[in-house]
Amino acid sequence: VYSDIVGLAGGVSGLAAAGTTSFTAIASPNHALINGIDNLQALADALAGLQNANGSWYWHSNLASPTSSDEDTQTTAYALMALLAADDLAASDYTTAIVDARNWLLSMQTGTGGFMSWPGGTENTEVEGEALQAIVVSAPTAGIPAASTWGLLAMVLIGLAAGIGIIFGANLG
């Protein structure tokens, strides 16, 4: 069952991306937690139920005596994104799980800007990218106005004009 939580998160993400809310019951005797589940909400609820109180997820669900070193940045990032994808399709509300996961991921960031793979662990570029993606897609947007296409175009043109002015100004003087 190594890395089974990442697999579960992938299943939830894929089903949510496809808009699939019901499916043939899962036949997985080695994974009692999800065996027999036939809908996205129950699958996402199972994933949410594996979250630790501090917002993280362990790297797999079958640990005899888990410690903080079993908390996993990569698994937490994927679980966060899966619950975010399922949130609008399921009757369950995963907001608290998403916010807690995001806060835990932010706590894993080092002073250099990287992310530890587990508490006290090393940095890993792949895991850092996954953590950043999860943090960005789960960022609260309340009260932040959406940028219009014209507004973005205006900002690009202003930036280009300023850049050209600096380049030619430096060469002319």
PDB file of C-alpha atoms in Angstrom:
ATOM      1  CA  VAL A   1       0.000   0.000   0.000  1.00  0.00           C
ATOM      2  CA  TYR A   2       2.978   2.315  -0.440  1.00  0.00           C
ATOM      3  CA  SER A   3       1.912   5.746  -1.626  1.00  0.00           C
ATOM      4  CA  ASP A   4      -1.733   4.670  -1.732  1.00  0.00           C
ATOM      5  CA  ILE A   5      -2.955   8.086  -0.607  1.00  0.00           C
ATOM      6  CA  VAL A   6      -1.336   9.743  -3.638  1.00  0.00           C
ATOM      7  CA  GLY A   7      -3.128   7.154  -5.796  1.00  0.00           C
ATOM      8  CA  LEU A   8      -6.420   7.903  -4.068  1.00  0.00           C
ATOM      9  CA  ALA A   9      -5.861  11.628  -4.601  1.00  0.00           C
ATOM     10  CA  GLY A  10      -5.143  10.946  -8.277  1.00  0.00           C
ATOM     11  CA  GLY A  11      -8.380   9.002  -8.606  1.00  0.00           C
ATOM     12  CA  VAL A  12     -10.397  11.787  -6.993  1.00  0.00           C
ATOM     13  CA  SER A  13      -8.688  14.411  -9.187  1.00  0.00           C
ATOM     14  CA  GLY A  14      -9.223  12.446 -12.386  1.00  0.00           C
ATOM     15  CA  LEU A  15     -12.884  11.709 -11.687  1.00  0.00           C
ATOM     16  CA  ALA A  16     -13.526  15.335 -10.735  1.00  0.00           C
ATOM     17  CA  ALA A  17     -11.759  16.615 -13.857  1.00  0.00           C
ATOM     18  CA  ALA A  18     -13.951  14.345 -15.972  1.00  0.00           C
ATOM     19  CA  GLY A  19     -17.052  15.458 -14.079  1.00  0.00           C
ATOM     20  CA  THR A  20     -17.722  11.854 -13.070  1.00  0.00           C
ATOM     21  CA  THR A  21     -19.688  11.691  -9.836  1.00  0.00           C
ATOM     22  CA  SER A  22     -20.727   8.020  -9.959  1.00  0.00           C
ATOM     23  CA  PHE A  23     -19.038   4.903 -11.311  1.00  0.00           C
ATOM     24  CA  THR A  24     -18.940   1.141 -10.970  1.00  0.00           C
ATOM     25  CA  ALA A  25     -18.097   0.129  -7.407  1.00  0.00           C
ATOM     26  CA  ILE A  26     -14.375  -0.157  -6.747  1.00  0.00           C
ATOM     27  CA  ALA A  27     -13.235  -3.763  -6.373  1.00  0.00           C
ATOM     28  CA  SER A  28     -10.001  -3.466  -4.427  1.00  0.00           C
ATOM     29  CA  PRO A  29      -9.704  -6.098  -1.697  1.00  0.00           C
ATOM     30  CA  ASN A  30      -6.277  -4.774  -0.663  1.00  0.00           C
ATOM     31  CA  HIS A  31      -7.701  -1.319   0.013  1.00  0.00           C
ATOM     32  CA  ALA A  32     -10.608  -1.801   2.394  1.00  0.00           C
ATOM     33  CA  LEU A  33     -11.041   1.954   2.840  1.00  0.00           C
ATOM     34  CA  ILE A  34     -12.198   2.439  -0.758  1.00  0.00           C
ATOM     35  CA  ASN A  35     -13.415  -1.060  -1.657  1.00  0.00           C
ATOM     36  CA  GLY A  36     -17.043  -0.834  -2.762  1.00  0.00           C
ATOM     37  CA  ILE A  37     -17.148   2.963  -3.181  1.00  0.00           C
ATOM     38  CA  ASP A  38     -19.159   3.971  -6.234  1.00  0.00           C
ATOM     39  CA  ASN A  39     -19.290   7.778  -6.111  1.00  0.00           C
ATOM     40  CA  LEU A  40     -16.946  10.745  -6.066  1.00  0.00           C
ATOM     41  CA  GLN A  41     -18.218  12.161  -2.798  1.00  0.00           C
ATOM     42  CA  ALA A  42     -17.555   8.950  -0.859  1.00  0.00           C
ATOM     43  CA  LEU A  43     -14.111   8.660  -2.442  1.00  0.00           C
ATOM     44  CA  ALA A  44     -13.254  12.284  -1.625  1.00  0.00           C
ATOM     45  CA  ASP A  45     -14.644  11.816   1.887  1.00  0.00           C
ATOM     46  CA  ALA A  46     -12.323   8.818   2.335  1.00  0.00           C
ATOM     47  CA  LEU A  47      -9.388  10.971   1.242  1.00  0.00           C
ATOM     48  CA  ALA A  48     -10.399  13.812   3.561  1.00  0.00           C
ATOM     49  CA  GLY A  49     -10.748  11.313   6.398  1.00  0.00           C
ATOM     50  CA  LEU A  50      -7.058  10.437   6.114  1.00  0.00           C
ATOM     51  CA  GLN A  51      -5.948  14.007   6.805  1.00  0.00           C
ATOM     52  CA  ASN A  52      -3.992  14.602   9.999  1.00  0.00           C
ATOM     53  CA  ALA A  53      -5.151  17.169  12.549  1.00  0.00           C
ATOM     54  CA  ASN A  54      -2.319  19.529  11.517  1.00  0.00           C
ATOM     55  CA  GLY A  55      -3.468  19.576   7.854  1.00  0.00           C
ATOM     56  CA  SER A  56      -0.947  17.100   6.438  1.00  0.00           C
ATOM     57  CA  TRP A  57      -1.366  13.599   5.036  1.00  0.00           C
ATOM     58  CA  TYR A  58       0.993  10.690   5.653  1.00  0.00           C
ATOM     59  CA  TRP A  59       2.833   9.175   2.703  1.00  0.00           C
ATOM     60  CA  HIS A  60       0.666   6.056   2.994  1.00  0.00           C
ATOM     61  CA  SER A  61      -2.296   4.853   4.996  1.00  0.00           C
ATOM     62  CA  ASN A  62      -0.945   1.641   6.478  1.00  0.00           C
ATOM     63  CA  LEU A  63       1.670   2.913   8.918  1.00  0.00           C
ATOM     64  CA  ALA A  64       1.888   0.956  12.163  1.00  0.00           C
ATOM     65  CA  SER A  65       3.152   3.855  14.303  1.00  0.00           C
ATOM     66  CA  PRO A  66       3.292   7.040  12.233  1.00  0.00           C
ATOM     67  CA  THR A  67       5.415   9.954  13.363  1.00  0.00           C
ATOM     68  CA  SER A  68       5.788  13.483  12.068  1.00  0.00           C
ATOM     69  CA  SER A  69       8.500  12.249   9.681  1.00  0.00           C
ATOM     70  CA  ASP A  70       5.747  10.280   7.894  1.00  0.00           C
ATOM     71  CA  GLU A  71       3.885  13.508   7.094  1.00  0.00           C
ATOM     72  CA  ASP A  72       4.445  14.090   3.397  1.00  0.00           C
ATOM     73  CA  THR A  73       4.558  17.309   1.415  1.00  0.00           C
ATOM     74  CA  GLN A  74       3.936  15.627  -1.948  1.00  0.00           C
ATOM     75  CA  THR A  75       0.956  13.611  -0.705  1.00  0.00           C
ATOM     76  CA  THR A  76      -0.485  16.664   1.030  1.00  0.00           C
ATOM     77  CA  ALA A  77      -0.170  18.745  -2.145  1.00  0.00           C
ATOM     78  CA  TYR A  78      -1.947  16.131  -4.261  1.00  0.00           C
ATOM     79  CA  ALA A  79      -4.654  15.522  -1.652  1.00  0.00           C
ATOM     80  CA  LEU A  80      -5.298  19.269  -1.375  1.00  0.00           C
ATOM     81  CA  MET A  81      -5.658  19.602  -5.163  1.00  0.00           C
ATOM     82  CA  ALA A  82      -7.926  16.542  -5.316  1.00  0.00           C
ATOM     83  CA  LEU A  83     -10.284  17.890  -2.661  1.00  0.00           C
ATOM     84  CA  LEU A  84     -10.269  21.271  -4.351  1.00  0.00           C
ATOM     85  CA  ALA A  85     -11.280  19.605  -7.643  1.00  0.00           C
ATOM     86  CA  ALA A  86     -14.020  17.556  -5.951  1.00  0.00           C
ATOM     87  CA  ASP A  87     -15.350  20.385  -3.784  1.00  0.00           C
ATOM     88  CA  ASP A  88     -17.831  21.736  -6.339  1.00  0.00           C
ATOM     89  CA  LEU A  89     -19.035  18.271  -7.415  1.00  0.00           C
ATOM     90  CA  ALA A  90     -19.643  16.729  -3.991  1.00  0.00           C
ATOM     91  CA  ALA A  91     -22.208  17.654  -1.366  1.00  0.00           C
ATOM     92  CA  SER A  92     -19.447  17.577   1.262  1.00  0.00           C
ATOM     93  CA  ASP A  93     -17.590  20.801   1.982  1.00  0.00           C
ATOM     94  CA  TYR A  94     -13.815  20.371   1.943  1.00  0.00           C
ATOM     95  CA  THR A  95     -12.965  24.019   2.651  1.00  0.00           C
ATOM     96  CA  THR A  96     -11.498  23.380   6.101  1.00  0.00           C
ATOM     97  CA  ALA A  97      -9.401  20.438   4.841  1.00  0.00           C
ATOM     98  CA  ILE A  98      -8.128  22.547   1.940  1.00  0.00           C
ATOM     99  CA  VAL A  99      -7.220  25.535   4.136  1.00  0.00           C
ATOM    100  CA  ASP A 100      -5.535  23.314   6.731  1.00  0.00           C
ATOM    101  CA  ALA A 101      -3.524  21.524   4.024  1.00  0.00           C
ATOM    102  CA  ARG A 102      -2.484  24.826   2.459  1.00  0.00           C
ATOM    103  CA  ASN A 103      -1.356  26.172   5.828  1.00  0.00           C
ATOM    104  CA  TRP A 104       0.625  23.001   6.518  1.00  0.00           C
ATOM    105  CA  LEU A 105       2.315  23.237   3.112  1.00  0.00           C
ATOM    106  CA  LEU A 106       3.224  26.857   3.790  1.00  0.00           C
ATOM    107  CA  SER A 107       4.755  25.774   7.103  1.00  0.00           C
ATOM    108  CA  MET A 108       7.054  23.404   5.193  1.00  0.00           C
ATOM    109  CA  GLN A 109       8.681  26.244   3.255  1.00  0.00           C
ATOM    110  CA  THR A 110      12.306  26.866   4.171  1.00  0.00           C
ATOM    111  CA  GLY A 111      14.125  30.175   4.492  1.00  0.00           C
ATOM    112  CA  THR A 112      15.572  29.675   1.002  1.00  0.00           C
ATOM    113  CA  GLY A 113      12.090  29.416  -0.515  1.00  0.00           C
ATOM    114  CA  GLY A 114      12.181  25.654  -1.041  1.00  0.00           C
ATOM    115  CA  PHE A 115      10.009  23.067   0.671  1.00  0.00           C
ATOM    116  CA  MET A 116      10.974  20.179   2.917  1.00  0.00           C
ATOM    117  CA  SER A 117       9.693  16.825   1.666  1.00  0.00           C
ATOM    118  CA  TRP A 118       8.685  15.979   5.258  1.00  0.00           C
ATOM    119  CA  PRO A 119       9.133  17.788   8.584  1.00  0.00           C
ATOM    120  CA  GLY A 120      12.875  18.142   9.097  1.00  0.00           C
ATOM    121  CA  GLY A 121      13.562  16.522   5.734  1.00  0.00           C
ATOM    122  CA  THR A 122      15.467  17.602   2.690  1.00  0.00           C
ATOM    123  CA  GLU A 123      14.302  19.773  -0.178  1.00  0.00           C
ATOM    124  CA  ASN A 124      13.338  18.182  -3.490  1.00  0.00           C
ATOM    125  CA  THR A 125      12.667  20.176  -6.657  1.00  0.00           C
ATOM    126  CA  GLU A 126       9.785  17.946  -7.777  1.00  0.00           C
ATOM    127  CA  VAL A 127       8.068  18.176  -4.398  1.00  0.00           C
ATOM    128  CA  GLU A 128       8.652  21.931  -4.285  1.00  0.00           C
ATOM    129  CA  GLY A 129       6.878  22.335  -7.623  1.00  0.00           C
ATOM    130  CA  GLU A 130       3.937  20.250  -6.434  1.00  0.00           C
ATOM    131  CA  ALA A 131       3.691  22.188  -3.168  1.00  0.00           C
ATOM    132  CA  LEU A 132       3.788  25.518  -5.012  1.00  0.00           C
ATOM    133  CA  GLN A 133       1.118  24.380  -7.454  1.00  0.00           C
ATOM    134  CA  ALA A 134      -1.171  23.312  -4.601  1.00  0.00           C
ATOM    135  CA  ILE A 135      -0.589  26.570  -2.741  1.00  0.00           C
ATOM    136  CA  VAL A 136      -1.295  28.687  -5.805  1.00  0.00           C
ATOM    137  CA  VAL A 137      -4.450  26.872  -6.945  1.00  0.00           C
ATOM    138  CA  SER A 138      -5.858  26.940  -3.419  1.00  0.00           C
ATOM    139  CA  ALA A 139      -5.101  30.618  -2.768  1.00  0.00           C
ATOM    140  CA  PRO A 140      -8.078  32.501  -1.412  1.00  0.00           C
ATOM    141  CA  THR A 141      -9.422  34.908  -4.001  1.00  0.00           C
ATOM    142  CA  ALA A 142     -12.185  36.669  -2.062  1.00  0.00           C
ATOM    143  CA  GLY A 143     -11.944  40.401  -2.582  1.00  0.00           C
ATOM    144  CA  ILE A 144      -9.282  40.146  -5.269  1.00  0.00           C
ATOM    145  CA  PRO A 145     -10.609  41.559  -8.532  1.00  0.00           C
ATOM    146  CA  ALA A 146     -10.050  39.497 -11.647  1.00  0.00           C
ATOM    147  CA  ALA A 147      -7.708  41.077 -14.157  1.00  0.00           C
ATOM    148  CA  SER A 148      -9.365  41.934 -17.427  1.00  0.00           C
ATOM    149  CA  THR A 149      -7.763  41.130 -20.753  1.00  0.00           C
ATOM    150  CA  TRP A 150      -7.508  44.852 -21.540  1.00  0.00           C
ATOM    151  CA  GLY A 151      -6.010  45.567 -18.138  1.00  0.00           C
ATOM    152  CA  LEU A 152      -3.358  42.900 -18.638  1.00  0.00           C
ATOM    153  CA  LEU A 153      -2.618  44.171 -22.141  1.00  0.00           C
ATOM    154  CA  ALA A 154      -2.233  47.711 -20.813  1.00  0.00           C
ATOM    155  CA  MET A 155       0.190  46.508 -18.136  1.00  0.00           C
ATOM    156  CA  VAL A 156       2.259  44.605 -20.720  1.00  0.00           C
ATOM    157  CA  LEU A 157       2.412  47.637 -23.024  1.00  0.00           C
ATOM    158  CA  ILE A 158       3.410  49.937 -20.164  1.00  0.00           C
ATOM    159  CA  GLY A 159       6.131  47.469 -19.158  1.00  0.00           C
ATOM    160  CA  LEU A 160       7.413  47.254 -22.730  1.00  0.00           C
ATOM    161  CA  ALA A 161       7.420  51.032 -23.111  1.00  0.00           C
ATOM    162  CA  ALA A 162       9.272  51.444 -19.819  1.00  0.00           C
ATOM    163  CA  GLY A 163      11.791  48.793 -20.797  1.00  0.00           C
ATOM    164  CA  ILE A 164      12.413  50.362 -24.209  1.00  0.00           C
ATOM    165  CA  GLY A 165      12.787  53.780 -22.569  1.00  0.00           C
ATOM    166  CA  ILE A 166      15.373  52.439 -20.154  1.00  0.00           C
ATOM    167  CA  ILE A 167      17.331  50.661 -22.893  1.00  0.00           C
ATOM    168  CA  PHE A 168      17.365  53.576 -25.336  1.00  0.00           C
ATOM    169  CA  GLY A 169      17.723  56.164 -22.581  1.00  0.00           C
ATOM    170  CA  ALA A 170      20.863  54.419 -21.342  1.00  0.00           C
ATOM    171  CA  ASN A 171      22.314  54.213 -24.854  1.00  0.00           C
ATOM    172  CA  LEU A 172      21.482  57.793 -25.814  1.00  0.00           C
ATOM    173  CA  GLY A 173      22.896  59.473 -22.758  1.00  0.00           C
TER     174      GLY A 173
END
